[in-house]
GROMACS .gro file of C-alpha atoms in nm:
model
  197
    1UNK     CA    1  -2.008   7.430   7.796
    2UNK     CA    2  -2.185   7.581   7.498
    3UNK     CA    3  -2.384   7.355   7.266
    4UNK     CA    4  -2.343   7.465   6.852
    5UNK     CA    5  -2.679   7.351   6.702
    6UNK     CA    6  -2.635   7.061   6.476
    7UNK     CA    7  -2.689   7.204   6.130
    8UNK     CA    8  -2.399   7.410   6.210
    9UNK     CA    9  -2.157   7.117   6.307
   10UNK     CA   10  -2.245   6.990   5.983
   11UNK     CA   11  -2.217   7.288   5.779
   12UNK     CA   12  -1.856   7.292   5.915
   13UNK     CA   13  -1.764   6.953   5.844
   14UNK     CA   14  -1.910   6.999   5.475
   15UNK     CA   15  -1.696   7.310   5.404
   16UNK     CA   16  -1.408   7.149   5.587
   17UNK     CA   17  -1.436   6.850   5.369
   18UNK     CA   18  -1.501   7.025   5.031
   19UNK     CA   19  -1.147   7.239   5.111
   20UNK     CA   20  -0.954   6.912   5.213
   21UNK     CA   21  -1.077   6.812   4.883
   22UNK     CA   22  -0.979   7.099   4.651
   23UNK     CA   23  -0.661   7.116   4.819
   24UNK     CA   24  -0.358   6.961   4.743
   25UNK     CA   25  -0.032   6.880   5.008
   26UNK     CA   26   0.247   7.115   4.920
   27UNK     CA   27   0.481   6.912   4.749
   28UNK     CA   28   0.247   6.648   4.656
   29UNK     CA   29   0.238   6.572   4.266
   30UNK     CA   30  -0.124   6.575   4.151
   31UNK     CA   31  -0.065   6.422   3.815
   32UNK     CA   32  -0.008   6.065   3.748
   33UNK     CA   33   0.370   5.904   3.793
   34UNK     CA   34   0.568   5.908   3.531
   35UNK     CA   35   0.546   5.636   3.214
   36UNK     CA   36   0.172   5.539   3.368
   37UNK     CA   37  -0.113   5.512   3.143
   38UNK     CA   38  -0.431   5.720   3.254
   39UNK     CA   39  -0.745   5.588   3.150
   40UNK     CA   40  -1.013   5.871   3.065
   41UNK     CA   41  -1.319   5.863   3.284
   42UNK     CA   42  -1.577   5.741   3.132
   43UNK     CA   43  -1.825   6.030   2.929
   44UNK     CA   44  -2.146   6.027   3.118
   45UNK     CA   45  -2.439   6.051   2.923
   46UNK     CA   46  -2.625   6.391   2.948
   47UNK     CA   47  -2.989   6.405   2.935
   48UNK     CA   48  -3.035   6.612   2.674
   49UNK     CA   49  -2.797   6.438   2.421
   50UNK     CA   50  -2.959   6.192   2.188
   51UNK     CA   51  -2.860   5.806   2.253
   52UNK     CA   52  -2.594   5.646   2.025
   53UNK     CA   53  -2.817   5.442   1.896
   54UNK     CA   54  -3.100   5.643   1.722
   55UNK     CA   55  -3.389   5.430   1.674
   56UNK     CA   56  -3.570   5.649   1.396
   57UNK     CA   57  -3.478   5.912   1.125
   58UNK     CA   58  -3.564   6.248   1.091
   59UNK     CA   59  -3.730   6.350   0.723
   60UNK     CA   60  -3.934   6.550   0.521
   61UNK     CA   61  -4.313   6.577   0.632
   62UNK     CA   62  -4.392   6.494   0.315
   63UNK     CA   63  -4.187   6.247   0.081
   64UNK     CA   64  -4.234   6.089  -0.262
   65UNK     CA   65  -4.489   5.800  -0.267
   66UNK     CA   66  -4.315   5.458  -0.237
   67UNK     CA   67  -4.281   5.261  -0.574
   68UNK     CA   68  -4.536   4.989  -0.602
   69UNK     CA   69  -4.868   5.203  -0.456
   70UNK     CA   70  -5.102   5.112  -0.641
   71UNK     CA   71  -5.292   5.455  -0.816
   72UNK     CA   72  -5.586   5.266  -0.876
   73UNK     CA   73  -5.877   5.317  -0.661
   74UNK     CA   74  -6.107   5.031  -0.723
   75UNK     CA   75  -5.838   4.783  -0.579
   76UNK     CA   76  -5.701   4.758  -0.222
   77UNK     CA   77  -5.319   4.839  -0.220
   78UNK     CA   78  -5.033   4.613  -0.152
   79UNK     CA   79  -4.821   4.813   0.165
   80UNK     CA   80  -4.397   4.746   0.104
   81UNK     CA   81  -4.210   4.651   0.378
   82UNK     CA   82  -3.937   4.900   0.440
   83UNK     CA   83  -3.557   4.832   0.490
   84UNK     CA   84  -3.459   5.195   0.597
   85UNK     CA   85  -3.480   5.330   0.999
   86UNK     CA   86  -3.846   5.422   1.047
   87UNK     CA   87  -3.903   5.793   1.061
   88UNK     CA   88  -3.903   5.995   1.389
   89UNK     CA   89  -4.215   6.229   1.234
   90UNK     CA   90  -4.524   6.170   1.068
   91UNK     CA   91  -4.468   6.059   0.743
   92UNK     CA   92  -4.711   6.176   0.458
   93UNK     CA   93  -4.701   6.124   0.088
   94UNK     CA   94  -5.016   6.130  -0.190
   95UNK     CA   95  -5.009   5.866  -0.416
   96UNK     CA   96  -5.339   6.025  -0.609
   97UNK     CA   97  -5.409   6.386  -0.543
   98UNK     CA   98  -5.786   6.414  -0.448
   99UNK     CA   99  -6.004   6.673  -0.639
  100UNK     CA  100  -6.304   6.648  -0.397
  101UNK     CA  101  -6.422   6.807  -0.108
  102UNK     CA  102  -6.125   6.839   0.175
  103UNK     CA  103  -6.169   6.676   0.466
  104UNK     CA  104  -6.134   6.958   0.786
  105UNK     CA  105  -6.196   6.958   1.142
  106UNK     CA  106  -6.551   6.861   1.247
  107UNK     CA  107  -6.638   6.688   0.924
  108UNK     CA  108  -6.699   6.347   0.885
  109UNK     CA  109  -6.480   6.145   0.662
  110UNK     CA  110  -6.539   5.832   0.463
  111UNK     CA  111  -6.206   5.673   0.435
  112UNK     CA  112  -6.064   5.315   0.301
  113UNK     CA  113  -5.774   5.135   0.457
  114UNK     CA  114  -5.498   4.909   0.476
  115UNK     CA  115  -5.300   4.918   0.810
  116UNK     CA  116  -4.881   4.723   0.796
  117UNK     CA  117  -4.621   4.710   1.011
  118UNK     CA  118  -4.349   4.937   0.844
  119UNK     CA  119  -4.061   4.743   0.860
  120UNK     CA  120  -4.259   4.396   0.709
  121UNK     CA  121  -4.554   4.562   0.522
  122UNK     CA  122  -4.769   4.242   0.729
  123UNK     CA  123  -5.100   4.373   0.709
  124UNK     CA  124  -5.287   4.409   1.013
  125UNK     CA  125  -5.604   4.564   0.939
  126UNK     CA  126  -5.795   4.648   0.658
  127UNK     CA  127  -6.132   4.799   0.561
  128UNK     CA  128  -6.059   4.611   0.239
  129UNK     CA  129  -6.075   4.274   0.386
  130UNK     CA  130  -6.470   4.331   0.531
  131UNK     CA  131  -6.567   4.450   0.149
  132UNK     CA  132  -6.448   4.683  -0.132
  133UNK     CA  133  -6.731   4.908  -0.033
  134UNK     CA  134  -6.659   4.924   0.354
  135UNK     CA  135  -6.538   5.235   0.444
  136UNK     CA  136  -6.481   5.392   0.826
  137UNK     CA  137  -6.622   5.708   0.918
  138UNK     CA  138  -6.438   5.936   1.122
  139UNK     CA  139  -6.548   6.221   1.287
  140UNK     CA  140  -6.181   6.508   1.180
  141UNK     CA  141  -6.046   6.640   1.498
  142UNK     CA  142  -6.290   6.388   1.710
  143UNK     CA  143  -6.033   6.159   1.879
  144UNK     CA  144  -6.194   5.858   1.694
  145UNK     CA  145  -5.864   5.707   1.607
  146UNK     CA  146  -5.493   5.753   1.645
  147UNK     CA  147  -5.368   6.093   1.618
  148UNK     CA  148  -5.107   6.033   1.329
  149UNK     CA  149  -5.412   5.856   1.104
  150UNK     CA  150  -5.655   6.155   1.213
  151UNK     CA  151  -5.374   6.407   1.131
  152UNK     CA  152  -5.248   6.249   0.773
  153UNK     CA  153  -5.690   6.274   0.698
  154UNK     CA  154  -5.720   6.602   0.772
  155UNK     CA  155  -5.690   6.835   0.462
  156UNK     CA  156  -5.712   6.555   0.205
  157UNK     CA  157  -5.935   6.598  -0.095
  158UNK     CA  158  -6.205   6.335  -0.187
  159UNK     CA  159  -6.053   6.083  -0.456
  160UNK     CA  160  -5.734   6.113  -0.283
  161UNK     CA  161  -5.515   5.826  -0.183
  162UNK     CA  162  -5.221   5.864   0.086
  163UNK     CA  163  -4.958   5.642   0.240
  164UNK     CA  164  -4.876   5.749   0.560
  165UNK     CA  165  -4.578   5.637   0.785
  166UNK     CA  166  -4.716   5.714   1.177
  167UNK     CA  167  -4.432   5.692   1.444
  168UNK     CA  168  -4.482   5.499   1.806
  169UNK     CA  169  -4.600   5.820   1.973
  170UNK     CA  170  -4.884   5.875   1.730
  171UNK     CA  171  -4.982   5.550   1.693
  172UNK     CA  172  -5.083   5.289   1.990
  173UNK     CA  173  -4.713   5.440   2.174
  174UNK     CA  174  -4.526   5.215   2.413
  175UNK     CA  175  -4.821   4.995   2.534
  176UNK     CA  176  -4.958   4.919   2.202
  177UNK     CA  177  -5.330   4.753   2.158
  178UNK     CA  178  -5.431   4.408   2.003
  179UNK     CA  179  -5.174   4.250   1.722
  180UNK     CA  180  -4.960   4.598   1.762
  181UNK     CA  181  -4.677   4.593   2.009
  182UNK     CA  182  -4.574   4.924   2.230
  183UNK     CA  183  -4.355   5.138   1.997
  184UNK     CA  184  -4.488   4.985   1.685
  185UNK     CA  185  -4.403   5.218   1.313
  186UNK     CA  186  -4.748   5.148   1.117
  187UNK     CA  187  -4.812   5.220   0.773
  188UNK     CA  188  -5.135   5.293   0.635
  189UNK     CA  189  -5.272   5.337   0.284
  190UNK     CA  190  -5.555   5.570   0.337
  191UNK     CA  191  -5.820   5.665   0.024
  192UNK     CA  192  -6.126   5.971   0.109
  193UNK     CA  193  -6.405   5.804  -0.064
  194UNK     CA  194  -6.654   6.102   0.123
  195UNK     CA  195  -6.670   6.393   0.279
  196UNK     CA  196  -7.012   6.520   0.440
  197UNK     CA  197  -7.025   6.831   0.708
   0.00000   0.00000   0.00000
């Protein structure tokens, strides 16, 4: 008696199975009987496809500035809560066009803030709140603080004043930090008070 090794056995049975499979019976009707409802199989989703239920909107990179910014420099700006889907991208618009130096990698920048949840406008930081003066230096391109806040600084003029929508994966993303919960849409009003080298 001859012994087949095992991985053929099985390779036998699979190819056996998959022809039982794809075969029909000879007279057998395939289809469903007559007057029967057939109920589609469910779509599966594919992993590539977006989920019904987008959670954020695709836009511009750059957008009007929201009504109600205030242009005025000397005073700290009110943020709006927002009753549209937060958007997927960075989100950058200028309320006041700086004329100053621009603020590029490696340089250090002087900047004034106030910090909301998007969808509220609930403050949740502010270099307003520790003095009109106070300002936060950060170091372009350093790491210093969350890449959507570093990236809407970079290449803004002294005198300038932006408001900035950053989405969850530029922000604190899924795990969030402090007051901010994971996958948090934060809105910053950011002014460039100084630029040095």
């Amino acid at each position: 008696m001859t012994r087949r090794p095992v991985h053929r056995v099985l390779l036998a049975l699979a190819v056996s199975l998959s022809l039982a499979a794809c075969g029909g019976g000879g007279d057998e009707d395939s289809g469903p009987p007559q007057g029967e409802a057939v109920e589609a199989p469910a779509a599966e989703e594919s992993p590539l496809e977006e989920p019904a239920t987008q959670t954020c909107q695709s836009r511009p990179p750059t957008a009007e500035p929201a009504a109600g910014i205030s242009t005025d420099l000397s005073v700290a700006p009110d943020v709006p809560p927002s009753d549209v889907p937060p958007p997927c991208d960075l989100l950058i618009s200028d309320v006041v066009v700086g004329t100053g130096p621009e603020a590029v990698a490696g340089s250090t920048a002087a900047v004034r803030y106030v910090g909301a949840f998007y969808e509220s406008g609930e403050e949740f930081d502010s270099s307003w709140s520790r003095g009109p003066d106070e300002t936060l230096p950060v170091v372009v391109g350093a790491g210093q603080v969350i890449p959507g806040f570093e990236q809407a600084i970079s290449g803004m003029n002294v005198g300038g004043r932006r408001l900035v929508t950053i989405p969850s994966d530029l922000g604190y993303g899924p795990q969030g930090q402090g007051p901010i919960p994971g996958g948090a849409t934060l809105t910053f009003v950011i002014d460039l008070v100084d630029v040095t080298a």
